Amino acid sequence: GAVVSQHPSWVICKSGTSVKIECRSLDFQATTMFWYRQFPKQSLMLMATSNEGSKATYEQGVEKDKFLINHASLTLSTLTVTSAHPEDSSFYICSASLLAGGPNEQFFGPGTRLTVL
Amino acid sequence: GQNIDQPTEMTATEGAIVQINCTYQTSGFNGLFWYQQHAGEAPTFLSYNVLDGLEEKGRFSSFLSRSKGYSYLLLKELQMKDSASYLCAVMDSNYQLIWGAGTKLIIKP
């Protein structure tokens, strides 16, 4: 099946710093990539949807200036948490789908656990 | 609004059968997904239903009734490794996945 990687797997940073998380589709070209956040014992919360070469579409309540998404190519999307604070500590998961729109399976990366001190 | 309901937690015995239900109310329907998520890991795809009926895949089966807004995931011959959260997600008219909160399944020996 399609493989999606994320880097780093976990990161600890000081409050006020910025953290970049990479999401790569390793064996396919992903037209659309999704960024999710998951707090303990809660379900996935979609943060934004990004298509290669265009601006990301953010969900309501997600600050686009704080969570910068760049989908530079069909195999790479990055999420940068700017000026991170302890409340941003969470499990961030990306997923990718082969086609834009349509009932397509999303292939998930392994996730990045962010801890902000 | 859009809503996905599934039980918070279920307990079952190794070797037994368990059914995890999911009911949904969404704006449009383009299929229902079941994912398995082990603690600290990302979800992995289990099944996709877009037509009414039962889809069987090994020990796992998924059922859908669109008229009732209802699905279930059936796990047979339970193994300890099946202890995980099971997430129900519906794709709405905009092809966006609406996620349930997940059902934590605990398997006891």
Coordinates of N, CA and C in Angstrom, one line a residue:
Chain A
G1 N 0.8 -1.2 0.0 CA 0.0 0.0 0.0 C 0.8 1.2 0.0
A2 N 0.2 2.4 -0.1 CA 0.9 3.7 -0.2 C 1.5 4.0 1.2
V3 N 2.7 4.5 1.2 CA 3.4 4.8 2.4 C 3.6 6.3 2.6
V4 N 3.2 6.8 3.8 CA 3.4 8.2 4.1 C 4.4 8.3 5.4
S5 N 5.4 9.1 5.3 CA 6.3 9.3 6.4 C 6.1 10.7 7.0
Q6 N 6.5 10.8 8.3 CA 6.5 12.0 8.9 C 7.8 12.2 9.7
H7 N 8.3 13.4 9.7 CA 9.5 13.7 10.5 C 9.5 15.0 11.1
P8 N 9.8 15.2 12.4 CA 10.3 14.1 13.3 C 9.1 13.3 13.9
S9 N 9.5 12.2 14.5 CA 8.5 11.4 15.2 C 8.0 12.0 16.5
W10 N 8.9 12.7 17.1 CA 8.6 13.4 18.3 C 9.6 14.6 18.5
V11 N 9.1 15.6 19.1 CA 9.9 16.8 19.3 C 9.5 17.5 20.6
I12 N 10.5 18.0 21.3 CA 10.3 18.8 22.5 C 10.9 20.1 22.3
C13 N 10.2 21.2 22.5 CA 10.8 22.5 22.3 C 10.3 23.4 23.4
K14 N 11.0 24.6 23.4 CA 10.7 25.6 24.4 C 9.6 26.5 23.9
S15 N 8.8 27.0 24.8 CA 7.7 27.9 24.4 C 8.3 29.1 23.6
G16 N 7.6 29.5 22.6 CA 8.1 30.6 21.8 C 8.8 30.2 20.5
T17 N 9.3 29.0 20.5 CA 10.1 28.6 19.3 C 9.1 28.0 18.2
S18 N 9.6 27.9 17.0 CA 8.8 27.3 15.9 C 9.3 25.9 15.6
V19 N 8.4 25.1 15.2 CA 8.7 23.7 14.9 C 8.1 23.3 13.5
K20 N 8.9 22.7 12.7 CA 8.5 22.3 11.4 C 8.3 20.8 11.3
I21 N 7.2 20.3 10.8 CA 7.0 18.9 10.7 C 6.8 18.6 9.2
E22 N 7.5 17.6 8.7 CA 7.4 17.2 7.3 C 6.6 16.0 7.1
C23 N 5.9 16.0 6.0 CA 5.0 14.8 5.6 C 5.3 14.5 4.2
R24 N 5.7 13.2 4.0 CA 6.1 12.8 2.6 C 5.4 11.6 2.2
S25 N 4.9 11.6 1.0 CA 4.4 10.4 0.4 C 5.5 9.7 -0.3
L26 N 5.9 8.5 0.1 CA 7.1 7.8 -0.4 C 7.0 7.1 -1.7
D27 N 5.8 6.6 -2.0 CA 5.8 5.7 -3.2 C 4.6 6.1 -4.1
F28 N 4.1 7.3 -3.9 CA 3.0 7.8 -4.8 C 3.0 9.3 -4.7
Q29 N 2.3 9.9 -5.7 CA 2.1 11.4 -5.7 C 0.8 11.7 -5.1
A30 N 0.9 12.5 -4.1 CA -0.3 12.9 -3.3 C -0.8 14.3 -3.8
T31 N -2.0 14.2 -4.4 CA -2.6 15.5 -4.8 C -3.0 16.3 -3.6
T32 N -3.5 15.6 -2.7 CA -4.1 16.3 -1.5 C -3.5 15.7 -0.2
M33 N -3.1 16.6 0.7 CA -2.6 16.2 2.0 C -3.4 16.9 3.1
F34 N -3.6 16.2 4.2 CA -4.4 16.7 5.3 C -3.5 16.7 6.5
W35 N -3.8 17.7 7.4 CA -3.1 17.8 8.6 C -4.2 17.7 9.7
Y36 N -3.9 16.8 10.7 CA -4.8 16.5 11.8 C -4.1 16.8 13.1
R37 N -4.8 17.1 14.1 CA -4.3 17.2 15.5 C -5.2 16.2 16.3
Q38 N -4.5 15.6 17.3 CA -5.3 14.7 18.1 C -4.8 14.8 19.6
F39 N -5.7 15.2 20.4 CA -5.4 15.3 21.9 C -5.7 14.0 22.5
P40 N -5.1 13.7 23.7 CA -5.3 12.4 24.3 C -6.7 12.0 24.5
K41 N -7.0 10.8 24.1 CA -8.4 10.2 24.3 C -9.4 11.0 23.5
Q42 N -9.0 11.7 22.4 CA -10.0 12.4 21.6 C -9.8 11.9 20.1
S43 N -10.7 12.3 19.3 CA -10.6 11.8 17.9 C -9.8 12.8 17.1
L44 N -9.6 12.5 15.9 CA -8.8 13.3 15.0 C -9.5 14.6 14.7
M45 N -8.8 15.7 14.7 CA -9.4 17.0 14.4 C -8.7 17.5 13.1
L46 N -9.4 17.7 12.1 CA -8.8 18.2 10.8 C -8.4 19.6 11.0
M47 N -7.2 19.9 10.7 CA -6.7 21.3 10.8 C -6.8 22.0 9.5
A48 N -6.3 21.3 8.5 CA -6.3 22.0 7.1 C -6.1 20.9 6.0
T49 N -6.5 21.3 4.9 CA -6.4 20.5 3.7 C -5.5 21.3 2.7
S50 N -4.5 20.6 2.1 CA -3.7 21.3 1.2 C -3.5 20.6 -0.1
N51 N -3.6 21.3 -1.2 CA -3.3 20.8 -2.5 C -2.0 21.3 -3.1
E52 N -1.3 20.5 -3.8 CA 0.0 20.9 -4.3 C -0.1 22.2 -5.1
G53 N 0.7 23.2 -4.7 CA 0.8 24.4 -5.5 C -0.2 25.4 -5.1
S54 N -1.1 25.2 -4.2 CA -2.1 26.2 -3.8 C -2.1 26.3 -2.3
K55 N -2.8 27.4 -1.9 CA -2.9 27.7 -0.5 C -3.7 26.6 0.2
A56 N -3.4 26.4 1.5 CA -4.1 25.4 2.3 C -5.5 26.0 2.7
T57 N -6.4 25.1 2.8 CA -7.8 25.5 3.3 C -7.8 25.1 4.8
Y58 N -8.0 26.1 5.6 CA -8.0 25.8 7.1 C -9.4 25.6 7.6
E59 N -9.5 24.8 8.6 CA -10.8 24.6 9.3 C -11.1 25.7 10.2
Q60 N -12.3 25.9 10.5 CA -12.7 27.0 11.4 C -12.1 26.9 12.7
G61 N -11.5 28.0 13.2 CA -10.9 28.0 14.5 C -9.4 27.7 14.4
V62 N -8.9 27.3 13.3 CA -7.4 27.0 13.2 C -6.8 28.3 12.6
E63 N -5.8 28.8 13.3 CA -5.1 30.0 12.9 C -4.1 29.8 11.8
K64 N -4.3 30.3 10.7 CA -3.4 30.1 9.6 C -2.1 30.7 9.7
D65 N -2.0 31.8 10.5 CA -0.7 32.4 10.7 C 0.1 31.7 11.8
K66 N -0.5 30.9 12.5 CA 0.2 30.1 13.6 C 0.6 28.7 13.0
F67 N -0.3 28.2 12.2 CA 0.0 26.8 11.6 C 0.2 27.0 10.1
L68 N 1.5 27.2 9.8 CA 1.8 27.5 8.4 C 2.0 26.2 7.6
I69 N 1.3 26.0 6.5 CA 1.3 24.8 5.7 C 1.8 25.2 4.3
N70 N 2.8 24.4 3.9 CA 3.4 24.5 2.6 C 3.4 23.2 1.9
H71 N 2.7 23.1 0.8 CA 2.6 21.9 0.0 C 3.4 22.1 -1.3
A72 N 4.7 22.0 -1.2 CA 5.6 22.5 -2.3 C 5.6 21.5 -3.5
S73 N 5.4 20.2 -3.2 CA 5.4 19.3 -4.3 C 4.4 18.2 -4.1
L74 N 4.3 17.3 -5.0 CA 3.3 16.2 -4.9 C 3.7 15.2 -3.9
T75 N 4.9 15.3 -3.3 CA 5.3 14.3 -2.3 C 5.6 14.9 -1.0
L76 N 5.5 16.2 -0.8 CA 6.0 16.8 0.4 C 5.0 18.0 0.8
S77 N 4.6 17.9 2.1 CA 3.9 19.0 2.7 C 4.5 19.2 4.1
T78 N 4.6 20.5 4.5 CA 5.2 20.8 5.8 C 4.2 21.6 6.6
L79 N 4.2 21.4 7.9 CA 3.4 22.1 8.9 C 4.4 22.8 9.8
T80 N 4.3 24.1 9.9 CA 5.2 24.8 10.9 C 4.3 25.4 11.9
V81 N 4.6 25.0 13.2 CA 3.9 25.6 14.3 C 4.7 26.7 14.8
T82 N 4.3 27.9 14.6 CA 5.0 29.1 14.9 C 4.8 29.6 16.3
S83 N 5.8 30.0 17.0 CA 5.7 30.5 18.4 C 4.9 29.5 19.2
A84 N 5.4 28.3 19.3 CA 4.6 27.3 20.0 C 4.5 27.6 21.5
H85 N 3.3 27.2 22.0 CA 3.0 27.3 23.4 C 2.6 25.9 24.0
P86 N 2.6 25.8 25.3 CA 2.3 24.5 25.8 C 0.9 23.9 25.4
E87 N 0.0 24.8 25.1 CA -1.3 24.3 24.6 C -1.3 23.7 23.2
D88 N -0.2 24.0 22.5 CA 0.0 23.4 21.2 C 0.5 21.9 21.3
S89 N 0.9 21.5 22.5 CA 1.4 20.1 22.6 C 0.2 19.2 22.2
S90 N 0.6 18.3 21.3 CA -0.4 17.4 20.8 C 0.2 16.4 19.9
F91 N -0.6 15.5 19.3 CA -0.1 14.5 18.3 C -0.6 15.0 17.0
Y92 N 0.4 15.3 16.1 CA 0.0 15.9 14.8 C 0.2 14.8 13.8
I93 N -0.8 14.5 13.0 CA -0.8 13.5 12.0 C -1.1 14.0 10.6
C94 N -0.4 13.6 9.6 CA -0.7 14.0 8.3 C -1.2 12.8 7.5
S95 N -2.0 13.0 6.5 CA -2.4 12.0 5.6 C -2.4 12.5 4.2
A96 N -2.4 11.6 3.3 CA -2.4 11.9 1.9 C -3.3 11.1 1.1
S97 N -3.9 11.6 0.0 CA -4.7 10.9 -0.9 C -4.3 11.1 -2.3
L98 N -4.6 10.1 -3.1 CA -4.1 10.0 -4.5 C -4.7 11.1 -5.3
L99 N -6.0 11.3 -5.1 CA -6.8 12.1 -6.0 C -7.4 13.3 -5.3
A100 N -7.6 14.3 -6.0 CA -8.3 15.5 -5.4 C -9.8 15.2 -5.4
G101 N -10.4 15.3 -4.2 CA -11.9 15.1 -4.2 C -12.1 13.6 -4.3
G102 N -13.4 13.2 -4.3 CA -13.7 11.8 -4.5 C -13.6 11.0 -3.3
P103 N -14.2 9.9 -3.2 CA -14.2 9.0 -2.0 C -12.9 8.2 -2.0
N104 N -11.8 8.9 -1.7 CA -10.5 8.3 -1.7 C -10.0 8.0 -0.3
E105 N -9.4 6.8 -0.2 CA -8.8 6.4 1.1 C -7.6 7.4 1.4
Q106 N -7.5 7.8 2.7 CA -6.4 8.6 3.1 C -5.4 7.7 3.8
F107 N -4.2 7.9 3.4 CA -3.0 7.1 3.9 C -2.4 8.0 5.0
F108 N -2.2 7.5 6.2 CA -1.7 8.3 7.3 C -0.3 8.1 7.5
G109 N 0.4 9.2 7.9 CA 1.7 9.1 8.4 C 1.7 8.6 9.8
P110 N 2.9 8.3 10.4 CA 3.0 7.7 11.7 C 2.7 8.7 12.8
G111 N 2.6 10.0 12.5 CA 2.4 11.0 13.5 C 3.6 11.6 14.1
T112 N 3.5 12.8 14.6 CA 4.5 13.6 15.3 C 4.0 14.0 16.7
R113 N 4.7 13.6 17.7 CA 4.2 14.0 19.0 C 5.0 15.3 19.4
L114 N 4.3 16.4 19.6 CA 5.0 17.7 20.0 C 4.7 18.0 21.4
T115 N 5.8 18.2 22.1 CA 5.7 18.7 23.5 C 6.3 20.0 23.6
V116 N 5.6 21.0 24.1 CA 6.1 22.4 24.2 C 6.2 22.7 25.7
L117 N 7.4 23.0 26.1 CA 7.7 23.2 27.6 C 7.4 24.6 28.0
Chain B
G1 N -26.1 20.2 12.2 CA -24.7 19.9 12.2 C -24.4 18.5 11.9
Q2 N -23.2 18.2 11.7 CA -22.7 16.9 11.4 C -22.3 16.1 12.6
N3 N -22.7 14.9 12.7 CA -22.4 14.1 13.9 C -22.2 12.7 13.6
I4 N -21.2 12.1 14.3 CA -20.9 10.7 14.3 C -20.9 10.2 15.7
D5 N -21.7 9.2 16.0 CA -21.7 8.6 17.3 C -21.3 7.2 17.3
Q6 N -20.4 6.9 18.3 CA -20.0 5.5 18.5 C -19.7 5.4 20.0
P7 N -19.8 4.1 20.5 CA -19.5 4.0 22.0 C -18.1 4.4 22.3
T8 N -18.0 4.8 23.5 CA -16.6 5.3 24.0 C -15.7 4.1 24.2
E9 N -16.2 3.1 24.8 CA -15.4 2.0 25.2 C -16.1 0.7 25.2
M10 N -15.5 -0.4 24.8 CA -16.1 -1.7 24.8 C -15.1 -2.7 25.3
T11 N -15.5 -3.8 26.0 CA -14.7 -4.8 26.5 C -15.1 -6.2 25.9
A12 N -14.2 -7.0 25.5 CA -14.5 -8.3 24.9 C -13.5 -9.3 25.3
T13 N -13.8 -10.6 25.2 CA -12.9 -11.6 25.5 C -12.1 -12.2 24.3
E14 N -10.9 -12.5 24.5 CA -10.1 -13.1 23.5 C -10.8 -14.3 22.9
G15 N -10.9 -14.4 21.5 CA -11.5 -15.5 20.9 C -13.0 -15.2 20.6
A16 N -13.6 -14.2 21.2 CA -15.0 -13.9 21.0 C -15.2 -13.0 19.8
I17 N -16.5 -12.6 19.7 CA -16.9 -11.7 18.6 C -17.4 -10.4 19.2
V18 N -17.1 -9.2 18.6 CA -17.6 -8.0 19.1 C -18.0 -7.1 17.9
Q19 N -19.1 -6.4 18.2 CA -19.7 -5.5 17.1 C -19.6 -4.1 17.6
I20 N -19.0 -3.2 16.9 CA -18.9 -1.8 17.2 C -19.8 -1.0 16.3
N21 N -20.7 -0.3 16.9 CA -21.7 0.4 16.1 C -21.3 1.9 15.9
C22 N -21.8 2.4 14.8 CA -21.6 3.8 14.4 C -22.8 4.4 13.8
T23 N -23.4 5.5 14.3 CA -24.5 6.1 13.6 C -24.0 7.5 13.2
Y24 N -24.6 8.0 12.1 CA -24.1 9.3 11.6 C -25.2 10.1 11.1
Q25 N -25.0 11.4 11.1 CA -25.8 12.4 10.5 C -24.9 13.4 9.8
T26 N -24.9 13.4 8.5 CA -23.9 14.3 7.8 C -24.6 14.9 6.6
S27 N -24.0 16.0 6.1 CA -24.5 16.7 5.0 C -24.0 16.0 3.7
G28 N -24.7 15.1 3.2 CA -24.3 14.2 2.1 C -23.5 13.0 2.6
F29 N -23.4 12.1 1.7 CA -22.7 10.8 2.0 C -21.9 10.3 0.8
N30 N -20.7 10.1 1.0 CA -19.8 9.6 0.0 C -19.0 8.4 0.5
G31 N -19.6 7.7 1.5 CA -18.9 6.5 2.0 C -18.5 6.6 3.4
L32 N -18.3 5.5 4.0 CA -18.0 5.4 5.4 C -16.7 4.5 5.6
F33 N -15.8 5.0 6.4 CA -14.5 4.4 6.6 C -14.5 3.9 8.1
W34 N -13.8 2.8 8.2 CA -13.4 2.3 9.6 C -11.8 2.3 9.6
Y35 N -11.3 2.9 10.7 CA -9.9 2.8 10.9 C -9.6 2.3 12.2
Q36 N -8.4 1.6 12.3 CA -7.9 1.1 13.6 C -6.7 2.0 14.1
Q37 N -6.7 2.4 15.3 CA -5.6 3.2 15.8 C -5.1 2.6 17.2
H38 N -3.9 2.1 17.2 CA -3.3 1.7 18.4 C -2.7 3.0 19.1
A39 N -2.7 2.9 20.4 CA -2.2 4.0 21.2 C -0.9 4.6 20.7
G40 N -0.9 5.9 20.5 CA 0.4 6.5 20.1 C 0.7 6.4 18.7
E41 N -0.1 5.7 17.9 CA 0.2 5.5 16.5 C -0.9 6.2 15.6
A42 N -0.6 6.3 14.3 CA -1.6 6.8 13.4 C -2.6 5.8 13.0
P43 N -3.8 6.2 12.6 CA -4.8 5.3 12.1 C -4.4 4.5 10.9
T44 N -4.9 3.2 10.9 CA -4.7 2.4 9.7 C -6.0 2.0 9.1
F45 N -6.1 2.0 7.8 CA -7.4 1.7 7.1 C -7.8 0.3 7.3
L46 N -9.1 0.1 7.6 CA -9.7 -1.2 7.8 C -10.7 -1.5 6.6
S47 N -11.7 -0.5 6.4 CA -12.7 -0.8 5.5 C -13.3 0.5 4.9
Y48 N -14.0 0.3 3.8 CA -14.8 1.4 3.2 C -16.1 0.8 2.7
N49 N -17.2 1.4 3.1 CA -18.5 1.0 2.6 C -19.2 2.2 1.9
V50 N -19.7 2.1 0.7 CA -20.5 3.1 0.1 C -21.9 2.6 -0.3
L51 N -22.0 1.3 -0.4 CA -23.3 0.7 -0.7 C -23.8 -0.1 0.5
D52 N -25.1 -0.2 0.6 CA -25.7 -1.0 1.7 C -25.2 -2.4 1.7
G53 N -25.0 -3.0 2.8 CA -24.7 -4.4 2.9 C -23.4 -4.6 3.7
L54 N -23.0 -5.9 3.6 CA -21.9 -6.3 4.5 C -20.6 -6.6 3.6
E55 N -19.5 -6.0 4.0 CA -18.2 -6.2 3.4 C -17.4 -7.1 4.3
E56 N -16.9 -8.2 3.8 CA -16.1 -9.1 4.7 C -14.7 -9.1 4.3
K57 N -13.8 -9.0 5.3 CA -12.4 -9.0 4.9 C -11.6 -9.7 6.1
G58 N -11.5 -11.0 5.9 CA -10.8 -11.8 6.9 C -11.6 -11.8 8.2
R59 N -11.0 -11.5 9.3 CA -11.7 -11.5 10.6 C -12.6 -10.3 10.8
F60 N -12.4 -9.3 10.0 CA -13.2 -8.1 10.1 C -14.3 -8.0 9.0
S61 N -15.4 -7.5 9.4 CA -16.5 -7.2 8.5 C -17.1 -5.9 8.8
S62 N -17.6 -5.2 7.8 CA -18.2 -3.9 8.0 C -19.6 -3.9 7.3
F63 N -20.6 -3.3 8.0 CA -21.9 -3.3 7.4 C -22.4 -1.8 7.3
L64 N -23.2 -1.5 6.3 CA -23.7 -0.2 6.1 C -25.2 -0.2 5.8
S65 N -26.0 0.7 6.4 CA -27.3 0.9 6.0 C -27.5 2.4 5.9
R66 N -27.5 2.9 4.6 CA -27.6 4.3 4.4 C -28.9 4.9 4.9
S67 N -30.0 4.2 4.7 CA -31.3 4.7 5.1 C -31.4 4.9 6.6
K68 N -30.7 4.1 7.3 CA -30.7 4.3 8.8 C -29.5 5.1 9.3
G69 N -28.6 5.5 8.4 CA -27.4 6.2 8.9 C -26.6 5.4 9.9
Y70 N -26.4 4.2 9.6 CA -25.9 3.2 10.6 C -24.8 2.3 9.9
S71 N -23.8 2.0 10.7 CA -22.8 1.1 10.3 C -22.3 0.3 11.5
Y72 N -21.8 -0.9 11.3 CA -21.1 -1.5 12.4 C -19.8 -2.2 11.8
L73 N -18.9 -2.4 12.7 CA -17.6 -3.1 12.4 C -17.7 -4.4 13.3
L74 N -17.6 -5.5 12.7 CA -17.6 -6.8 13.4 C -16.3 -7.4 13.4
L75 N -15.8 -7.8 14.6 CA -14.5 -8.4 14.7 C -14.7 -9.8 15.3
K76 N -14.2 -10.8 14.5 CA -14.3 -12.2 15.0 C -13.0 -12.7 15.5
E77 N -13.1 -13.8 16.2 CA -11.9 -14.5 16.7 C -10.9 -13.5 17.3
L78 N -11.4 -12.7 18.2 CA -10.6 -11.6 18.8 C -9.2 -12.1 19.3
Q79 N -8.2 -11.2 19.0 CA -6.9 -11.5 19.5 C -6.5 -10.3 20.3
M80 N -5.5 -10.5 21.2 CA -5.1 -9.5 22.1 C -4.6 -8.2 21.3
K81 N -4.0 -8.5 20.1 CA -3.5 -7.3 19.3 C -4.6 -6.5 18.8
D82 N -5.9 -7.0 18.9 CA -7.0 -6.1 18.4 C -7.4 -5.0 19.4
S83 N -6.7 -5.1 20.5 CA -7.0 -4.0 21.5 C -6.5 -2.7 20.9
A84 N -7.4 -1.8 20.7 CA -7.1 -0.5 20.0 C -8.3 0.4 20.0
S85 N -8.2 1.5 19.4 CA -9.4 2.4 19.2 C -9.8 2.2 17.8
Y86 N -11.1 2.2 17.6 CA -11.7 2.0 16.2 C -12.5 3.2 15.9
L87 N -12.0 3.9 14.8 CA -12.6 5.1 14.4 C -13.5 5.0 13.2
C88 N -14.7 5.5 13.3 CA -15.7 5.6 12.2 C -15.6 7.0 11.6
A89 N -15.5 7.0 10.3 CA -15.5 8.3 9.6 C -16.3 8.3 8.4
V90 N -17.1 9.4 8.2 CA -18.0 9.5 7.0 C -17.5 10.6 6.1
M91 N -17.5 10.3 4.8 CA -17.1 11.3 3.9 C -18.4 12.1 3.4
D92 N -18.4 13.4 3.6 CA -19.6 14.1 3.3 C -19.7 14.6 1.9
S93 N -20.6 15.4 1.6 CA -20.8 15.8 0.2 C -19.6 16.6 -0.4
N94 N -18.8 17.2 0.5 CA -17.6 17.9 0.0 C -16.4 17.0 0.0
Y95 N -16.6 15.7 0.2 CA -15.5 14.7 0.2 C -14.6 14.9 1.4
Q96 N -15.1 15.5 2.4 CA -14.4 15.7 3.7 C -14.7 14.7 4.7
L97 N -13.7 14.1 5.3 CA -14.0 13.1 6.3 C -14.4 13.7 7.6
I98 N -15.6 13.2 8.2 CA -16.1 13.6 9.5 C -15.8 12.4 10.4
W99 N -15.0 12.7 11.4 CA -14.6 11.6 12.3 C -15.4 11.5 13.6
G100 N -15.7 10.2 13.9 CA -16.2 9.9 15.2 C -15.1 10.0 16.3
A101 N -15.5 10.0 17.5 CA -14.5 10.1 18.6 C -13.7 8.8 18.8
G102 N -14.2 7.7 18.2 CA -13.5 6.5 18.4 C -14.0 5.6 19.5
T103 N -13.9 4.3 19.4 CA -14.3 3.3 20.4 C -13.1 2.6 20.8
K104 N -12.8 2.7 22.1 CA -11.6 2.0 22.7 C -12.1 0.6 23.0
L105 N -11.4 -0.4 22.3 CA -11.8 -1.8 22.5 C -10.7 -2.4 23.4
I106 N -11.2 -3.0 24.5 CA -10.3 -3.7 25.4 C -10.5 -5.2 25.3
I107 N -9.5 -5.9 25.0 CA -9.6 -7.4 24.9 C -9.0 -8.0 26.2
K108 N -9.8 -8.9 26.8 CA -9.3 -9.6 28.0 C -9.1 -11.0 27.7
P109 N -8.1 -11.6 28.4 CA -7.7 -13.0 28.1 C -8.9 -14.0 28.6

